[in-house]
GROMACS .gro file of C-alpha atoms in nm:
model
  371
    1MET     CA    1   8.836   5.978  10.545
    2ASN     CA    2   8.668   6.047  10.207
    3LYS     CA    3   8.883   6.358  10.170
    4TYR     CA    4   9.201   6.159  10.231
    5LEU     CA    5   9.094   5.891   9.981
    6LEU     CA    6   9.014   6.152   9.717
    7ASN     CA    7   9.348   6.326   9.757
    8THR     CA    8   9.526   5.992   9.747
    9LEU     CA    9   9.353   5.887   9.426
   10ILE     CA   10   9.440   6.217   9.260
   11ILE     CA   11   9.807   6.158   9.337
   12ALA     CA   12   9.782   5.794   9.229
   13LEU     CA   13   9.653   5.893   8.884
   14LEU     CA   14   9.967   6.088   8.803
   15PRO     CA   15  10.143   5.918   8.509
   16LEU     CA   16  10.464   5.885   8.705
   17CYS     CA   17  10.660   5.606   8.873
   18ILE     CA   18  10.687   5.588   9.252
   19LEU     CA   19  10.978   5.441   9.445
   20CYS     CA   20  11.009   5.378   9.820
   21GLN     CA   21  11.288   5.459  10.066
   22GLY     CA   22  11.312   5.527  10.437
   23ARG     CA   23  11.065   5.526  10.719
   24GLU     CA   24  10.750   5.677  10.571
   25GLU     CA   25  10.832   5.801  10.223
   26GLY     CA   26  10.709   5.754   9.866
   27PHE     CA   27  10.904   5.873   9.567
   28VAL     CA   28  10.755   5.982   9.234
   29ARG     CA   29  11.009   5.929   8.960
   30THR     CA   30  11.029   6.183   8.677
   31ASP     CA   31  11.220   6.157   8.353
   32THR     CA   32  11.594   6.098   8.356
   33LEU     CA   33  11.771   6.429   8.416
   34GLY     CA   34  12.119   6.317   8.310
   35LYS     CA   35  12.296   6.009   8.181
   36THR     CA   36  12.649   5.916   8.083
   37LYS     CA   37  12.821   5.583   8.023
   38ASN     CA   38  12.877   5.537   8.394
   39ILE     CA   39  12.605   5.738   8.571
   40LYS     CA   40  12.230   5.786   8.542
   41PHE     CA   41  12.055   6.055   8.745
   42ILE     CA   42  11.680   6.064   8.805
   43GLY     CA   43  11.470   6.337   8.966
   44LEU     CA   44  11.225   6.228   9.235
   45PRO     CA   45  10.923   6.437   9.338
   46ILE     CA   46  10.776   6.288   9.659
   47ALA     CA   47  10.423   6.237   9.792
   48PHE     CA   48  10.291   6.016  10.075
   49TYR     CA   49  10.051   6.000  10.370
   50THR     CA   50  10.067   5.833  10.713
   51PRO     CA   51   9.896   5.910  11.046
   52GLU     CA   52  10.232   6.016  11.197
   53THR     CA   53  10.325   6.264  10.924
   54GLN     CA   54   9.991   6.341  10.757
   55PHE     CA   55  10.063   6.449  10.398
   56GLY     CA   56  10.427   6.477  10.300
   57VAL     CA   57  10.571   6.641   9.989
   58GLY     CA   58  10.921   6.710   9.870
   59GLY     CA   59  11.184   6.620   9.617
   60GLY     CA   60  11.516   6.455   9.566
   61GLY     CA   61  11.714   6.242   9.329
   62GLN     CA   62  11.873   5.905   9.273
   63MET     CA   63  12.209   5.849   9.107
   64PHE     CA   64  12.279   5.502   8.964
   65LEU     CA   65  12.635   5.379   8.905
   66LEU     CA   66  12.582   5.185   8.584
   67ASN     CA   67  12.913   5.000   8.592
   68ASN     CA   68  12.878   4.891   8.953
   69THR     CA   69  12.632   4.601   8.967
   70ASN     CA   70  12.566   4.322   9.213
   71ARG     CA   71  12.609   4.015   8.989
   72TYR     CA   72  12.395   3.800   9.220
   73ASN     CA   73  12.070   3.993   9.179
   74GLN     CA   74  12.154   4.262   8.919
   75ARG     CA   75  12.093   4.551   9.159
   76LEU     CA   76  12.285   4.869   9.075
   77SER     CA   77  12.490   5.073   9.320
   78ASN     CA   78  12.308   5.398   9.384
   79ILE     CA   79  12.289   5.710   9.600
   80LEU     CA   80  11.943   5.831   9.696
   81PHE     CA   81  11.870   6.168   9.859
   82SER     CA   82  11.553   6.352   9.949
   83GLY     CA   83  11.412   6.656  10.126
   84ILE     CA   84  11.058   6.644  10.269
   85TYR     CA   85  10.809   6.870  10.444
   86THR     CA   86  10.489   6.734  10.601
   87THR     CA   87  10.164   6.899  10.701
   88ALA     CA   88  10.243   6.791  11.059
   89GLY     CA   89  10.533   7.041  11.050
   90GLN     CA   90  10.813   6.787  11.009
   91ILE     CA   91  11.124   6.849  10.799
   92MET     CA   92  11.342   6.557  10.685
   93PHE     CA   93  11.660   6.533  10.478
   94ASN     CA   94  11.796   6.189  10.393
   95VAL     CA   95  12.096   6.052  10.200
   96THR     CA   96  12.126   5.676  10.141
   97PRO     CA   97  12.426   5.534   9.949
   98GLN     CA   98  12.423   5.164   9.857
   99VAL     CA   99  12.748   5.059   9.693
  100TYR     CA  100  12.852   4.712   9.575
  101LEU     CA  101  13.221   4.622   9.569
  102GLY     CA  102  13.380   4.326   9.394
  103LYS     CA  103  13.070   4.285   9.173
  104GLY     CA  104  12.856   4.224   9.481
  105ASP     CA  105  13.091   4.024   9.704
  106TYR     CA  106  13.103   4.324   9.940
  107PHE     CA  107  12.835   4.581  10.014
  108ILE     CA  108  12.841   4.925  10.178
  109ASP     CA  109  12.497   5.028  10.305
  110ALA     CA  110  12.484   5.375  10.462
  111ASP     CA  111  12.218   5.619  10.574
  112TYR     CA  112  12.224   5.980  10.696
  113LEU     CA  113  11.911   6.145  10.833
  114PHE     CA  114  11.849   6.499  10.956
  115GLU     CA  115  11.503   6.577  11.081
  116ILE     CA  116  11.305   6.834  11.276
  117TYR     CA  117  11.019   6.622  11.400
  118PRO     CA  118  10.717   6.730  11.608
  119ASN     CA  119  10.579   6.408  11.754
  120SER     CA  120  10.346   6.258  12.016
  121PHE     CA  121  10.435   6.074  12.338
  122TRP     CA  122  10.208   5.870  12.566
  123GLY     CA  123  10.464   5.732  12.810
  124ILE     CA  124  10.640   5.396  12.829
  125GLY     CA  125  10.469   5.059  12.855
  126PRO     CA  126  10.195   4.849  12.693
  127ASP     CA  127   9.899   5.010  12.873
  128THR     CA  128   9.952   5.386  12.852
  129PRO     CA  129   9.613   5.563  12.841
  130GLU     CA  130   9.506   5.770  12.542
  131ASP     CA  131   9.467   6.087  12.750
  132ASN     CA  132   9.841   6.075  12.833
  133GLU     CA  133   9.919   6.211  12.488
  134GLU     CA  134  10.153   6.510  12.483
  135GLN     CA  135  10.345   6.684  12.208
  136TYR     CA  136  10.720   6.733  12.185
  137ASP     CA  137  10.968   6.860  11.925
  138GLN     CA  138  11.293   6.683  11.849
  139THR     CA  139  11.588   6.752  11.620
  140THR     CA  140  11.788   6.449  11.510
  141HIS     CA  141  12.113   6.377  11.328
  142LYS     CA  142  12.150   6.007  11.254
  143VAL     CA  143  12.421   5.806  11.072
  144GLN     CA  144  12.439   5.433  11.010
  145ILE     CA  145  12.711   5.261  10.806
  146SER     CA  146  12.721   4.886  10.739
  147PHE     CA  147  12.996   4.688  10.564
  148LEU     CA  148  12.877   4.343  10.458
  149LYS     CA  149  13.042   4.036  10.305
  150ARG     CA  150  12.836   3.809  10.082
  151LEU     CA  151  12.841   3.430  10.105
  152PRO     CA  152  12.685   3.329   9.771
  153PRO     CA  153  12.415   3.309   9.682
  154HIS     CA  154  12.193   3.458   9.958
  155LEU     CA  155  12.389   3.514  10.282
  156ASN     CA  156  12.542   3.844  10.402
  157PHE     CA  157  12.718   3.935  10.726
  158GLY     CA  158  12.926   4.223  10.856
  159LEU     CA  159  12.972   4.514  11.095
  160THR     CA  160  12.776   4.834  11.148
  161PHE     CA  161  12.846   5.171  11.307
  162ASN     CA  162  12.550   5.363  11.448
  163PHE     CA  163  12.534   5.723  11.566
  164ALA     CA  164  12.229   5.932  11.657
  165ASN     CA  165  12.203   6.268  11.831
  166HIS     CA  166  11.847   6.340  11.951
  167GLN     CA  167  11.789   6.687  12.094
  168ILE     CA  168  11.452   6.759  12.257
  169THR     CA  169  11.378   7.123  12.176
  170GLU     CA  170  11.030   7.164  12.323
  171VAL     CA  171  10.803   6.970  12.560
  172GLU     CA  172  10.463   7.036  12.712
  173GLU     CA  173  10.471   7.212  13.047
  174GLY     CA  174  10.370   6.974  13.324
  175GLY     CA  175  10.394   6.670  13.097
  176ILE     CA  176  10.577   6.339  13.141
  177LEU     CA  177  10.883   6.450  12.945
  178ALA     CA  178  10.900   6.780  13.132
  179SER     CA  179  10.926   6.590  13.462
  180GLY     CA  180  11.275   6.463  13.368
  181THR     CA  181  11.194   6.107  13.482
  182VAL     CA  182  11.218   5.957  13.131
  183LEU     CA  183  11.565   5.876  12.996
  184GLY     CA  184  11.624   6.088  12.686
  185SER     CA  185  11.381   6.363  12.783
  186ASP     CA  186  11.639   6.635  12.714
  187ARG     CA  187  11.920   6.498  12.492
  188THR     CA  188  12.030   6.151  12.385
  189VAL     CA  189  12.338   6.034  12.197
  190ILE     CA  190  12.335   5.674  12.075
  191SER     CA  191  12.673   5.560  11.943
  192GLY     CA  192  12.845   5.228  11.897
  193LEU     CA  193  12.927   4.925  11.686
  194GLY     CA  194  12.710   4.633  11.588
  195ALA     CA  195  12.691   4.316  11.385
  196VAL     CA  196  12.439   4.201  11.126
  197PHE     CA  197  12.359   3.875  10.947
  198ASN     CA  198  12.096   3.829  10.680
  199LYS     CA  199  11.969   3.578  10.428
  200ASP     CA  200  11.772   3.718  10.135
  201SER     CA  201  11.630   3.481   9.874
  202ARG     CA  202  11.335   3.704   9.777
  203ASN     CA  203  11.269   3.733   9.404
  204ASP     CA  204  11.197   4.106   9.447
  205ALA     CA  205  11.302   4.328   9.738
  206SER     CA  206  11.015   4.579   9.701
  207ALA     CA  207  10.717   4.351   9.627
  208PRO     CA  208  10.828   3.987   9.667
  209THR     CA  209  10.612   3.694   9.558
  210ASP     CA  210  10.847   3.409   9.659
  211GLY     CA  211  11.143   3.345   9.887
  212GLN     CA  212  11.258   3.424  10.239
  213TYR     CA  213  11.421   3.709  10.427
  214LEU     CA  214  11.601   3.664  10.760
  215ARG     CA  215  11.785   3.939  10.946
  216LEU     CA  216  11.964   3.913  11.280
  217SER     CA  217  12.131   4.223  11.419
  218ALA     CA  218  12.298   4.334  11.741
  219GLN     CA  219  12.378   4.697  11.823
  220PHE     CA  220  12.581   4.818  12.118
  221SER     CA  221  12.564   5.179  12.239
  222SER     CA  222  12.857   5.267  12.464
  223GLU     CA  223  12.996   5.572  12.639
  224ILE     CA  224  13.334   5.472  12.490
  225PHE     CA  225  13.198   5.598  12.155
  226GLY     CA  226  13.043   5.911  12.307
  227ALA     CA  227  12.697   5.776  12.391
  228THR     CA  228  12.501   5.927  12.679
  229HIS     CA  229  12.355   5.587  12.767
  230GLY     CA  230  12.492   5.235  12.744
  231PHE     CA  231  12.255   4.966  12.618
  232ASN     CA  232  12.232   4.673  12.376
  233LYS     CA  233  11.972   4.612  12.104
  234PHE     CA  234  11.894   4.275  11.943
  235VAL     CA  235  11.655   4.237  11.648
  236LEU     CA  236  11.514   3.935  11.464
  237ASP     CA  237  11.319   3.990  11.142
  238LEU     CA  238  11.192   3.674  10.966
  239ARG     CA  239  10.971   3.688  10.656
  240GLU     CA  240  10.841   3.425  10.417
  241TYR     CA  241  10.647   3.453  10.091
  242ILE     CA  242  10.446   3.148   9.986
  243PRO     CA  243  10.290   3.133   9.636
  244LEU     CA  244   9.927   3.013   9.632
  245GLY     CA  245   9.860   2.925   9.272
  246GLY     CA  246   9.952   3.166   8.997
  247LYS     CA  247   9.789   3.485   9.127
  248SER     CA  248   9.802   3.478   9.508
  249ILE     CA  249  10.064   3.468   9.783
  250LEU     CA  250  10.068   3.446  10.161
  251ALA     CA  251  10.326   3.674  10.327
  252THR     CA  252  10.421   3.626  10.692
  253GLN     CA  253  10.654   3.811  10.930
  254ILE     CA  254  10.789   3.750  11.280
  255PHE     CA  255  10.958   4.057  11.428
  256LEU     CA  256  11.124   4.062  11.771
  257GLU     CA  257  11.323   4.342  11.936
  258ASN     CA  258  11.490   4.338  12.277
  259ASN     CA  259  11.687   4.616  12.447
  260PHE     CA  260  11.896   4.574  12.763
  261GLY     CA  261  12.057   4.840  12.984
  262ASP     CA  262  11.987   5.211  13.030
  263VAL     CA  263  11.767   5.260  12.725
  264PRO     CA  264  11.651   5.616  12.638
  265PHE     CA  265  11.302   5.628  12.496
  266GLN     CA  266  11.441   5.714  12.150
  267GLY     CA  267  11.624   5.379  12.146
  268MET     CA  268  11.326   5.169  12.257
  269ALA     CA  269  11.106   4.949  12.039
  270PHE     CA  270  10.832   5.156  11.871
  271PHE     CA  271  10.503   4.975  11.808
  272GLY     CA  272  10.289   5.084  11.512
  273GLY     CA  273  10.354   5.247  11.177
  274SER     CA  274  10.304   5.175  10.809
  275SER     CA  275  10.517   4.859  10.802
  276SER     CA  276  10.515   4.657  11.122
  277ALA     CA  277  10.179   4.737  11.285
  278ARG     CA  278   9.935   4.916  11.057
  279GLY     CA  279   9.638   5.042  11.255
  280TYR     CA  280   9.847   5.201  11.533
  281PHE     CA  281  10.031   5.534  11.542
  282TYR     CA  282  10.407   5.475  11.514
  283GLY     CA  283  10.530   5.495  11.874
  284ARG     CA  284  10.184   5.482  12.031
  285PHE     CA  285  10.331   5.212  12.256
  286LEU     CA  286  10.703   5.178  12.328
  287ASP     CA  287  10.919   4.983  12.570
  288LYS     CA  288  11.239   4.778  12.588
  289SER     CA  289  11.092   4.468  12.420
  290MET     CA  290  10.845   4.417  12.136
  291TYR     CA  291  10.704   4.145  11.914
  292VAL     CA  292  10.487   4.167  11.601
  293LEU     CA  293  10.339   3.866  11.421
  294GLN     CA  294  10.164   3.954  11.097
  295THR     CA  295  10.033   3.782  10.788
  296GLU     CA  296   9.896   3.919  10.463
  297TYR     CA  297   9.707   3.759  10.176
  298ARG     CA  298   9.771   3.921   9.836
  299HIS     CA  299   9.570   3.839   9.524
  300ARG     CA  300   9.643   3.985   9.182
  301PHE     CA  301   9.297   4.008   9.027
  302LYS     CA  302   9.422   4.200   8.720
  303PRO     CA  303   9.773   4.220   8.569
  304ARG     CA  304   9.837   4.557   8.738
  305TRP     CA  305   9.597   4.540   9.034
  306THR     CA  306   9.633   4.348   9.362
  307PHE     CA  307   9.400   4.318   9.658
  308ALA     CA  308   9.549   4.259  10.005
  309ALA     CA  309   9.406   4.171  10.346
  310PHE     CA  310   9.617   4.153  10.660
  311GLY     CA  311   9.600   4.073  11.030
  312LEU     CA  312   9.850   4.102  11.315
  313ILE     CA  313   9.907   4.078  11.685
  314GLY     CA  314  10.185   4.233  11.891
  315SER     CA  315  10.279   4.422  12.204
  316VAL     CA  316  10.560   4.582  12.404
  317ALA     CA  317  10.694   4.505  12.751
  318GLY     CA  318  10.966   4.602  12.996
  319ASP     CA  319  11.166   4.280  12.952
  320THR     CA  320  11.169   3.955  12.754
  321GLU     CA  321  11.009   3.747  13.027
  322GLU     CA  322  10.714   3.984  13.056
  323LEU     CA  323  10.682   3.998  12.677
  324LEU     CA  324  10.657   3.618  12.653
  325GLU     CA  325  10.362   3.620  12.894
  326PHE     CA  326  10.163   3.769  12.602
  327ARG     CA  327   9.975   4.023  12.811
  328SER     CA  328   9.814   4.334  12.663
  329ILE     CA  329   9.796   4.180  12.316
  330LYS     CA  330   9.726   4.442  12.051
  331PRO     CA  331   9.551   4.302  11.743
  332ALA     CA  332   9.490   4.482  11.415
  333PHE     CA  333   9.344   4.399  11.078
  334GLY     CA  334   9.292   4.577  10.751
  335ALA     CA  335   9.289   4.569  10.373
  336GLY     CA  336   9.413   4.762  10.077
  337VAL     CA  337   9.489   4.773   9.708
  338ARG     CA  338   9.809   4.798   9.505
  339TYR     CA  339   9.856   4.930   9.153
  340LYS     CA  340  10.158   4.859   8.932
  341LEU     CA  341  10.253   5.182   8.764
  342LEU     CA  342  10.445   5.046   8.465
  343LYS     CA  343  10.413   4.705   8.304
  344ASP     CA  344  10.787   4.654   8.275
  345GLN     CA  345  10.887   4.778   8.622
  346GLY     CA  346  10.802   4.621   8.960
  347THR     CA  347  10.699   4.934   9.150
  348TRP     CA  348  10.356   4.944   9.313
  349LEU     CA  349  10.139   5.215   9.465
  350ARG     CA  350   9.994   5.098   9.798
  351LEU     CA  351   9.682   5.222   9.978
  352ASP     CA  352   9.595   5.049  10.308
  353PHE     CA  353   9.350   5.101  10.590
  354GLY     CA  354   9.429   4.940  10.926
  355SER     CA  355   9.218   4.919  11.241
  356GLY     CA  356   9.355   4.838  11.587
  357ARG     CA  357   9.228   4.814  11.943
  358ASP     CA  358   9.042   5.092  12.130
  359GLY     CA  359   8.960   5.292  11.820
  360GLN     CA  360   9.312   5.307  11.682
  361SER     CA  361   9.321   5.325  11.300
  362GLY     CA  362   9.520   5.464  11.013
  363ILE     CA  363   9.529   5.524  10.638
  364TYR     CA  364   9.863   5.455  10.468
  365PHE     CA  365   9.954   5.572  10.119
  366GLY     CA  366  10.298   5.496   9.982
  367VAL     CA  367  10.481   5.255   9.758
  368ASN     CA  368  10.560   4.884   9.750
  369GLU     CA  369  10.464   4.630  10.012
  370ALA     CA  370  10.468   4.691  10.387
  371PHE     CA  371  10.698   4.390  10.432
   0.00000   0.00000   0.00000
């Protein structure tokens, strides 16, 4: 643990600015590489750490469209791309365009991900034993495109198209995945349309100190669109940020996910990770339904330093009724610090330690708040 903290602090002392994008990534911004009247391009070296990836390094860039601004919150249209290699042997390439149309009245939010991802699997359900762990390799192509309409000042709604091709390339001989009894144990294609509604009144998307965020989404995977399995996914994400005096806030989140139909394990709810359930390996528990209730106290004890303490409970289950019985509750708690890299820019380094049940724990180094 001391070694991880030392390496993290060395990275944190770099006089650079870190941005955040994607599942487990931190971006270190360098100087502007190119700028015209309409476009600004920035280079982005990358460094981060999570239990799932271990240390990750890479590079990329972000292109800002300077004449294409959302008039409601002054966010610029941009295209972000990155390439990453981790010490766990994972390779990831990601492109994320975010384009505002009509000065923010319409919004195109897209994401393309290619990854070669060695990972761990313990089986499906809330009570899988630790000694079930087995390794598998998976190659994924994933595309998501959303087209949203804004209802001023804070509401957005629209349609999404989702496509993911998961190819299992290697499994452990004699393991659960090798038995062929788990949906998705060889190849899975998830493809279909969906709908999304959100309300976002946060004063800052990356490290909010006031406001609310509500997201409701429904995704439908169907063989009509080339999917190998037909199922439906419904997600509720509700967050609130309550100021407590001038230096502290209380952040809360309720997250619910329900899947119905023939759900491959890649499409199930994954419990754990650096955002929703710190203290548990991302995917340590997975099933058709999941809930996470978490709260975090954040206190800025110096202009550029913040202390945070968090606690959560959650679990997974085979259906909604079983989930609402609140069996196999998985608690976690932890603490961390944040450091604001530049006085005039709201980007924060984050270092957290989380501890869960049965010896589960994790160190998380990245950027901006977990939620």
